[in-house]
Amino acid sequence: MEVREAAVEGRSSSRAEQWWRDAVVYQVYVRSFADANGDGIGDLAGVRERLPYLRDLGVDALWFSPWYPSPMADSGYDISDYRSIDPAFGTLAEAEQLIAEARVLGIRTIVDIVPNHVSDQHPWFEAALAAAPGSPERERFWFRPGSGADGSSPPNGWQSIFGGSAWTRANGDGEWYLHLFAPEQPDLNWTEPEVWAEHEDVLRFWFDRGAAGVRIDSAALLVKDPALAEERPHSGPGEHPFTDRDDLHEIYRRWRAIADSYDEPRVLVGEIWLPDAERFARYLRPDELHTAFNFDFLGCPWEADRMRRSIDGALAAHAPVDAPATWVLSNHDVTRPVTRYGRADSSFAFESKRAGTPTDLERGARRARAAALLAMALPGSMYVYQGEELGLPEVEDIPHDRRQDPMWLRSGGVDPGRDGCRIPIPWSGDHPPYGFSADGARTWLDQPDGWAALTVAAESEDPASMLSLYRAGLRLRRKAPWGGGAFRWIPSGDEVLAFARGEDFVCFVNFGSEPVALPPGAEILIASNDLEGGAVSQDTTVWLLNPLGQGEEGR
Ligand code: NOJ
């Protein structure tokens, strides 16, 4: 890997008010980041100890997956108290300290808000179960009588995203309640003003504590068709009974007004899985969310043409609403890139997860390196999920009795679930827990043997490691060698993606098996893999300075 920093010294772009437009946001999955008290579960004290690591990595913000009190039926996405911290992770005071300490290091904090559902142990749901059918307590949720003569069948055929019916029968009086995810995650009824008021208050609670923004879980699912119409195979835009309904936008307009009311305006980031780019972009209109995750890019196979279309599609969809695109390669829900890109079909889709498919991890790692530099060079913001910067592979051989994910449990083991990308981070040493916990502690998900070379300590010593690449790439990115210049494709063969930003920066990715010569005179800023006699070999990304002065022929 080559790095030429001197060439871009002094070209920093202004990163003031609209920091979120090109921020690098690092996702912390607290349970698996660092464990300071030795109980095998990551905690806030562990994160605080490792803040210098995150500063040195060069990230602008941290997004914390839910850290609230939770029975952990879905790893914290089942919240029983939105204004506190799970005791396994620490205290509210520690969270406040963490937010403040990170900010001193120049790192902002984004907290995860889960407005679609609560835990079945949330006081509202407990009150609803204790109350009678038709009561105001039940109106906060979707309680309905069952269908069939004796009401013993679910009210309709909606399916849970985790598998099985989306309805569970409440004890006692026979009503059913809706849960688009696990039965421990009852859906809230967003036709109720109290539900709106509660969440607006939760937003203020975290904004008042210094959170720079929120990541909004399942952001396109909150509003349901009150008629509970069945899903139809070809429903038109906005007609699906529980996805992307038009009434959602008013919720986010109100949230945007709250975010904008702060001296440093807060930021709203949506988790929106929608195939229709135009519908997706509606959430990013100037008075709604600031950004949303680009899952099309995340799921895109490692193929030049598909990547080009994905990038074009994202830029075209965002332009009319003047929102920045986001570039996401992984998160806590999807197969790790090193594994995904090592497969013959390197796309990602929940419906077709492929545990146990033949995987070439070496190839996957090479592609993941190239993908990282590609993502870092694209205009917009970037997300890095903890462990991605270490090139951790998906762990696919977790014993059944150690698995935690409801996706695995509710599919009867058909879906491999998401535990394999949530394994605790290896920090140092040559055996589990690799410095994640005190030696001898058993981590909540077991780490594999054989991760000694993937620890932060080992990779820090190795200039050719994934971590060294991320550090160098993010350092260069921060200096914006493109100087704010516009994105444009430049001519290249079918197996190559090449784009310029501004007059003298080019990012060049070779997907094909034939090495490709670089234009004469081009200065190499960084390359994801060593060049072969000046040529870019397969699955390699290179950032170049001043290649355009030489004309565009030869590419
Ligand atoms: C999306 C989250 O990323 C995922 O982990 C969670 O299971 C569901 N939403 C339900 O909250």
XYZ file of C-alpha atoms and ligand atoms in Angstrom:
566
model
C 0.000 0.000 0.000
C 1.336 3.394 -0.903
C 0.398 6.607 0.819
C 1.460 10.044 -0.334
C 0.151 12.465 2.212
C 2.491 15.331 1.571
C 0.842 15.823 -1.809
C -2.447 16.903 -0.262
C -1.277 18.762 2.840
C -3.115 21.956 3.470
C -6.152 21.204 1.316
C -8.623 20.599 4.129
C -12.192 21.461 3.290
C -14.345 23.408 5.700
C -16.138 20.937 7.978
C -18.281 23.355 9.906
C -22.069 23.524 10.183
C -23.076 20.786 7.784
C -20.598 18.279 9.146
C -22.970 15.414 8.386
C -22.704 15.970 4.637
C -19.339 14.252 4.405
C -18.877 12.752 7.867
C -17.360 9.369 8.577
C -19.669 7.768 11.123
C -18.469 4.747 13.086
C -21.099 2.350 14.377
C -20.474 1.134 17.907
C -22.317 -2.025 18.841
C -21.695 -1.572 22.551
C -22.111 -5.211 23.585
C -19.235 -6.202 21.354
C -16.912 -3.207 21.377
C -14.902 -3.357 24.628
C -15.652 -4.756 28.052
C -14.117 -2.810 30.943
C -15.670 -4.687 33.870
C -14.812 -8.206 32.749
C -18.327 -9.666 32.569
C -17.961 -10.632 28.921
C -20.314 -7.868 27.712
C -19.066 -4.617 26.221
C -19.873 -1.449 28.158
C -19.642 2.334 28.093
C -16.535 2.331 30.254
C -14.934 0.152 27.562
C -15.886 2.655 24.878
C -14.547 5.550 26.931
C -11.199 3.806 27.312
C -11.009 3.298 23.570
C -11.979 6.794 22.446
C -8.379 7.579 21.485
C -8.493 4.569 19.151
C -11.533 6.063 17.437
C -9.975 9.498 17.238
C -6.841 8.010 15.672
C -8.930 6.046 13.210
C -10.211 9.408 12.020
C -13.958 9.210 12.460
C -16.210 12.251 12.856
C -19.078 10.688 14.756
C -20.129 7.566 16.608
C -23.512 5.938 16.160
C -24.384 3.796 19.143
C -26.746 0.883 18.558
C -29.350 0.973 21.343
C -27.782 1.277 24.767
C -31.041 1.542 26.732
C -32.466 -0.862 29.312
C -33.681 -3.866 27.378
C -34.538 -7.503 27.968
C -32.338 -8.079 24.883
C -34.844 -10.161 22.959
C -33.412 -8.399 19.880
C -30.053 -7.201 21.165
C -31.349 -3.920 22.513
C -33.821 -3.096 19.719
C -36.491 -3.993 22.281
C -36.349 -1.014 24.641
C -38.014 -0.887 28.026
C -36.851 2.647 28.960
C -35.808 5.216 26.348
C -34.303 7.624 28.861
C -31.754 5.468 30.598
C -28.849 3.081 30.006
C -28.919 -0.698 30.349
C -27.157 -1.606 33.623
C -24.991 -4.105 31.719
C -23.573 -1.131 29.781
C -23.347 1.496 32.547
C -25.305 4.505 33.696
C -26.883 7.609 32.233
C -24.173 9.709 33.873
C -21.538 7.650 32.065
C -23.334 8.114 28.769
C -23.308 11.868 29.329
C -19.603 11.743 30.135
C -18.934 9.657 27.073
C -20.783 12.097 24.820
C -18.817 14.992 26.303
C -15.429 13.249 26.189
C -15.907 12.186 22.606
C -16.806 15.738 21.665
C -13.588 17.015 23.212
C -11.794 14.663 20.834
C -13.796 16.111 17.951
C -16.195 13.167 17.724
C -19.965 13.653 17.741
C -22.493 11.150 19.064
C -25.552 9.763 17.313
C -27.959 7.683 19.377
C -30.289 5.015 18.053
C -34.018 5.718 18.401
C -36.499 2.886 17.958
C -39.937 4.407 17.316
C -41.680 1.508 15.572
C -41.929 -0.751 18.599
C -41.056 -1.041 22.280
C -40.124 -3.998 24.463
C -42.934 -6.146 25.794
C -41.498 -5.127 29.182
C -41.939 -1.403 28.495
C -44.382 0.090 31.049
C -46.795 1.025 28.264
C -47.096 -2.539 27.041
C -47.354 -3.947 30.535
C -50.174 -1.474 31.191
C -51.830 -2.462 27.917
C -51.810 -6.130 28.832
C -53.299 -5.332 32.215
C -56.015 -3.132 30.697
C -59.230 -4.163 28.974
C -59.817 -4.351 25.212
C -60.675 -0.902 23.877
C -58.861 0.894 26.713
C -56.582 3.904 26.054
C -53.631 1.771 27.197
C -54.310 -0.668 24.364
C -54.783 2.132 21.848
C -51.067 2.864 22.000
C -50.532 -0.494 20.266
C -52.326 -2.560 17.631
C -54.595 -4.858 19.608
C -57.297 -6.581 17.576
C -59.680 -9.501 17.964
C -58.581 -12.602 16.118
C -60.250 -13.914 12.994
C -62.170 -17.140 12.620
C -65.249 -18.229 14.541
C -63.553 -18.236 17.943
C -60.935 -15.586 17.181
C -58.160 -18.138 17.381
C -56.504 -17.068 14.118
C -54.465 -13.863 13.686
C -56.397 -10.754 12.597
C -54.727 -10.812 9.181
C -51.955 -12.482 7.250
C -49.131 -10.001 7.857
C -45.819 -11.764 8.381
C -43.136 -10.778 10.860
C -39.852 -9.643 9.325
C -38.228 -12.213 11.604
C -40.504 -14.990 10.314
C -43.916 -16.321 11.301
C -47.116 -14.358 11.879
C -46.799 -10.687 12.840
C -49.490 -11.250 15.501
C -49.352 -12.858 18.933
C -52.335 -13.544 21.114
C -52.271 -11.663 24.395
C -52.945 -13.655 27.521
C -56.373 -13.691 29.044
C -58.920 -11.910 26.921
C -57.938 -13.301 23.549
C -56.970 -10.119 21.662
C -53.956 -10.240 19.402
C -51.236 -7.607 19.139
C -49.087 -6.657 16.172
C -45.303 -7.039 16.071
C -43.521 -6.609 12.752
C -40.424 -8.059 14.435
C -40.304 -10.439 17.443
C -43.321 -10.954 19.754
C -41.235 -9.168 22.410
C -41.352 -6.033 20.209
C -44.995 -4.851 20.042
C -45.604 -2.173 17.396
C -46.715 1.263 18.494
C -49.820 2.874 17.064
C -48.700 6.100 15.385
C -52.244 7.357 14.974
C -52.146 8.153 18.715
C -51.013 11.701 19.639
C -49.453 10.350 22.834
C -47.071 8.197 20.806
C -45.960 11.286 18.862
C -45.508 13.340 22.014
C -43.526 10.631 23.768
C -41.012 10.261 20.961
C -40.614 13.986 20.494
C -39.793 14.178 24.169
C -37.278 11.333 23.864
C -35.561 13.190 21.036
C -35.233 16.297 23.183
C -34.003 14.207 26.094
C -30.970 12.996 24.108
C -30.407 16.221 22.193
C -30.330 18.055 25.527
C -27.609 15.646 26.662
C -25.397 16.553 23.747
C -26.367 13.920 21.183
C -25.609 15.411 17.770
C -28.241 13.315 16.091
C -30.336 10.186 15.988
C -30.380 7.114 13.815
C -34.009 6.171 13.316
C -34.675 2.441 13.407
C -37.116 0.943 10.891
C -37.968 4.479 9.844
C -40.309 3.518 6.992
C -42.484 1.144 9.034
C -44.077 3.306 11.743
C -47.366 4.057 10.022
C -49.844 1.263 9.333
C -53.038 1.078 7.344
C -55.683 1.201 10.116
C -57.875 -1.069 7.997
C -55.122 -3.694 8.287
C -55.508 -4.523 4.608
C -53.640 -7.562 3.388
C -50.380 -7.089 1.494
C -50.896 -7.122 -2.251
C -48.140 -8.283 -4.588
C -48.164 -5.135 -6.732
C -49.272 -2.289 -4.502
C -48.530 1.176 -5.833
C -46.304 3.782 -4.162
C -47.471 4.473 -0.611
C -50.101 1.735 -0.756
C -48.298 -0.993 1.150
C -50.192 -1.532 4.432
C -47.131 -1.057 6.670
C -44.197 0.248 4.637
C -43.498 3.743 3.305
C -46.951 5.173 3.922
C -47.351 8.844 3.116
C -48.335 9.844 6.648
C -44.780 9.105 7.819
C -43.506 12.348 6.379
C -45.409 14.509 8.802
C -43.722 12.716 11.710
C -40.285 13.513 10.311
C -41.172 17.120 9.547
C -41.981 17.565 13.212
C -38.729 15.859 14.194
C -36.779 18.067 11.818
C -38.245 21.173 13.419
C -37.072 19.895 16.809
C -33.591 19.083 15.449
C -33.352 22.530 13.859
C -34.370 24.286 17.055
C -30.927 23.643 18.617
C -28.077 26.108 18.277
C -26.066 23.391 16.645
C -28.844 21.734 14.653
C -29.202 18.032 15.330
C -29.147 15.426 12.608
C -31.691 12.761 11.633
C -30.458 9.591 9.914
C -33.028 7.127 8.635
C -32.843 3.372 8.401
C -34.916 3.077 5.244
C -34.893 -0.088 3.169
C -36.823 0.879 0.034
C -36.072 -0.330 -3.482
C -37.759 2.703 -5.065
C -35.128 5.456 -5.143
C -37.647 8.234 -5.675
C -39.738 7.140 -2.694
C -36.540 6.821 -0.644
C -35.448 10.345 -1.529
C -38.764 11.797 -0.335
C -37.583 11.222 3.232
C -34.573 13.434 2.525
C -36.455 16.530 1.461
C -35.028 19.644 3.098
C -37.574 19.664 5.917
C -37.321 15.944 6.746
C -34.339 13.663 7.442
C -30.783 14.720 6.710
C -29.485 11.409 5.416
C -30.434 7.743 5.170
C -28.425 4.562 4.780
C -27.667 3.546 1.226
C -28.568 -0.129 1.367
C -28.500 -0.510 -2.392
C -24.734 0.077 -2.292
C -24.345 -2.207 0.696
C -26.162 -5.030 -1.099
C -24.489 -4.463 -4.459
C -22.323 -7.309 -5.770
C -18.657 -6.622 -6.454
C -19.084 -6.093 -10.198
C -18.077 -2.980 -12.116
C -21.318 -2.494 -13.961
C -23.563 -3.104 -10.953
C -21.451 -0.790 -8.793
C -21.559 1.918 -11.417
C -25.343 1.666 -11.603
C -25.668 1.700 -7.840
C -23.495 4.804 -7.516
C -25.298 6.555 -10.374
C -28.656 5.639 -8.902
C -27.755 6.986 -5.483
C -26.335 10.253 -6.784
C -29.298 10.790 -9.102
C -31.831 10.093 -6.352
C -30.206 12.437 -3.850
C -29.510 15.365 -6.166
C -33.081 16.694 -6.502
C -33.486 16.925 -2.723
C -29.946 18.267 -2.194
C -29.126 15.553 0.347
C -25.755 13.807 0.518
C -25.629 10.117 -0.332
C -24.247 7.728 2.267
C -21.826 4.906 1.512
C -22.292 1.864 3.689
C -20.488 -1.457 3.400
C -21.686 -3.141 6.569
C -23.650 -2.935 9.796
C -24.822 -5.203 12.600
C -27.519 -6.797 10.425
C -25.569 -7.970 7.384
C -22.853 -10.426 6.397
C -19.360 -8.988 6.913
C -17.858 -7.648 3.634
C -14.743 -9.831 3.753
C -17.002 -12.897 3.687
C -19.630 -11.518 1.334
C -17.136 -10.371 -1.280
C -15.362 -13.736 -1.078
C -18.350 -15.545 -2.551
C -19.303 -16.232 -6.146
C -22.474 -14.193 -5.567
C -21.211 -11.225 -3.575
C -24.542 -9.417 -3.241
C -26.392 -9.125 0.043
C -30.112 -9.634 0.600
C -31.859 -10.818 3.748
C -33.934 -13.309 1.757
C -30.904 -15.047 0.356
C -28.333 -15.160 3.115
C -25.947 -17.937 2.384
C -24.195 -19.338 5.417
C -21.786 -22.074 4.552
C -21.426 -21.144 0.841
C -17.867 -21.605 -0.437
C -15.955 -18.463 0.467
C -12.495 -17.271 -0.567
C -11.615 -14.997 2.345
C -8.387 -13.823 0.777
C -10.239 -12.614 -2.283
C -12.977 -11.187 -0.081
C -10.453 -9.205 1.939
C -8.815 -7.854 -1.191
C -12.170 -6.716 -2.522
C -13.192 -5.300 0.860
C -10.024 -3.189 0.817
C -10.837 -1.937 -2.665
C -14.453 -1.289 -1.666
C -13.340 0.714 1.369
C -11.210 3.092 -0.691
C -13.988 3.352 -3.264
C -16.531 4.280 -0.586
C -14.161 6.773 1.005
C -13.686 8.589 -2.302
C -17.372 8.984 -3.184
C -19.179 12.250 -2.440
C -21.290 12.077 0.707
C -20.899 10.546 4.127
C -19.566 7.133 5.022
C -20.445 4.570 7.670
C -17.966 2.120 9.191
C -19.288 -0.708 11.332
C -16.952 -1.739 14.147
C -14.636 -4.524 13.044
C -14.958 -3.588 9.373
C -11.739 -1.621 9.767
C -10.076 -4.812 11.007
C -11.397 -6.892 8.116
C -13.158 -9.307 10.432
C -14.910 -12.125 8.591
C -18.408 -13.345 9.390
C -18.282 -16.070 12.042
C -20.401 -18.852 10.597
C -19.870 -21.778 12.926
C -21.522 -20.499 16.109
C -22.941 -23.503 17.985
C -26.727 -23.526 18.032
C -26.974 -23.256 21.790
C -24.885 -20.053 21.768
C -26.877 -18.219 19.121
C -28.884 -15.218 20.250
C -30.505 -13.678 17.212
C -34.306 -13.962 16.929
C -33.897 -14.115 13.157
C -32.170 -17.449 13.563
C -34.483 -18.651 16.299
C -37.742 -17.649 14.614
C -36.762 -19.104 11.254
C -36.149 -22.436 12.938
C -32.476 -22.159 12.050
C -33.135 -21.665 8.319
C -31.862 -18.065 8.400
C -28.294 -17.990 9.745
C -29.146 -14.803 11.629
C -26.864 -11.915 12.481
C -24.771 -13.173 15.373
C -21.838 -13.841 13.043
C -21.224 -10.133 12.435
C -21.666 -9.213 16.115
C -18.727 -11.112 17.607
C -16.738 -9.102 20.195
C -13.863 -7.102 18.751
C -10.328 -8.517 19.132
C -8.032 -5.884 20.602
C -4.808 -7.701 21.469
C -3.211 -11.015 22.349
C -3.342 -14.390 20.675
C -6.365 -16.067 22.219
C -9.947 -15.184 23.195
C -11.016 -12.783 24.598
C -8.217 -10.958 22.743
C -8.194 -8.032 25.129
C -11.944 -7.458 24.695
C -12.549 -8.597 28.293
C -10.247 -9.468 31.143
C -8.311 -12.641 30.401
C -10.327 -15.695 31.326
C -13.720 -14.048 30.840
C -16.182 -15.702 28.481
C -17.631 -13.245 26.009
C -21.387 -13.131 25.322
C -20.731 -14.536 21.856
C -17.593 -16.635 21.605
C -14.724 -15.323 19.540
C -13.048 -17.815 17.228
C -9.508 -19.070 17.612
C -7.262 -17.750 14.904
C -7.988 -14.042 15.217
C -4.526 -13.160 16.614
C -3.531 -11.469 13.366
C -6.800 -9.485 13.290
C -6.418 -7.709 16.624
C -6.071 -3.950 16.782
C -2.613 -4.413 18.302
C -1.394 -6.774 15.574
C -2.874 -4.744 12.741
C -1.444 -1.527 14.123
C 2.020 -3.014 13.672
C 1.359 -4.148 10.131
C 1.457 -1.456 7.440
C -0.322 -3.826 5.053
C -3.257 -4.516 7.387
C -6.872 -3.508 6.836
C -6.608 -1.200 9.849
C -3.591 0.578 8.391
C -5.500 1.008 5.142
C -8.547 2.466 6.909
C -6.399 4.801 8.976
C -4.465 6.039 5.972
C -7.543 6.295 3.756
C -9.579 8.184 6.331
C -6.669 10.514 7.058
C -6.380 11.382 3.384
C -10.147 11.669 3.030
C -10.237 14.206 5.820
C -7.871 16.359 3.794
C -10.287 16.140 0.881
C -7.743 15.786 -1.935
C -10.651 16.496 -4.293
C -10.929 19.982 -2.835
C -14.729 20.056 -3.043
C -14.723 19.320 -6.774
C -17.665 17.788 -8.601
C -18.014 14.069 -9.306
C -17.869 12.808 -12.876
C -17.160 9.484 -14.492
C -14.202 9.352 -16.803
C -13.984 6.912 -19.691
C -12.765 3.451 -18.733
C -13.140 -0.123 -19.927
C -16.028 -2.316 -18.836
C -14.118 -3.832 -15.958
C -12.871 -0.541 -14.550
C -14.593 2.263 -12.687
C -12.850 5.605 -12.840
C -14.223 8.870 -11.599
C -12.850 12.311 -11.081
C -13.693 14.747 -8.363
C -12.633 18.200 -9.353
C -9.811 18.804 -11.773
C -7.030 16.695 -10.399
C -8.356 13.815 -8.283
C -9.247 10.452 -9.761
C -10.377 7.237 -8.091
C -9.674 4.178 -10.170
C -11.003 0.668 -9.420
C -10.049 -2.400 -11.423
C -12.579 -5.223 -11.133
C -11.175 -7.234 -14.056
C -8.472 -9.872 -14.207
C -6.259 -7.872 -16.603
C -3.922 -5.389 -14.887
C -4.559 -1.841 -16.080
C -1.770 0.669 -16.653
C -2.026 4.038 -14.958
C -1.738 7.207 -16.987
C 1.817 8.495 -17.119
C 2.539 11.267 -14.668
C -0.239 10.335 -12.254
C 0.731 10.649 -8.639
C -0.513 7.782 -6.465
C -2.004 8.959 -3.190
C -2.995 5.554 -1.892
C -3.678 2.094 -3.273
C -5.628 -0.724 -1.674
C -3.015 -3.235 -2.826
C 0.487 -2.992 -4.208
C 0.708 -2.105 -7.871
C 2.277 -4.553 -10.299
C 5.001 -2.744 -12.171
C 2.942 0.433 -12.172
C -0.275 -1.344 -13.213
C -3.419 -1.735 -11.155
C -4.223 -5.403 -10.658
C -7.598 -7.034 -10.094
C -9.798 -5.888 -7.188
C -7.652 -2.860 -6.445
C -8.578 0.786 -5.916
C -6.104 3.615 -6.408
C -6.466 7.317 -5.685
C -4.560 9.482 -8.114
C -3.605 13.101 -8.168
C -3.070 15.074 -11.359
C -3.715 12.284 -13.863
C -5.974 14.468 -15.968
C -3.195 16.827 -16.902
C -1.992 13.943 -19.048
C -5.224 13.703 -21.030
C -7.795 10.997 -20.628
C -6.538 8.547 -23.224
C -5.110 5.275 -22.045
C -7.900 4.479 -19.631
C -33.316 -2.679 12.359
C -32.142 -2.970 13.230
O -30.960 -2.597 12.567
C -32.182 -4.438 13.553
O -31.030 -4.874 14.204
C -33.413 -4.700 14.379
O -33.533 -6.091 14.606
C -34.672 -4.210 13.676
N -34.532 -2.906 13.084
C -35.827 -4.141 14.646
O -35.622 -3.098 15.552
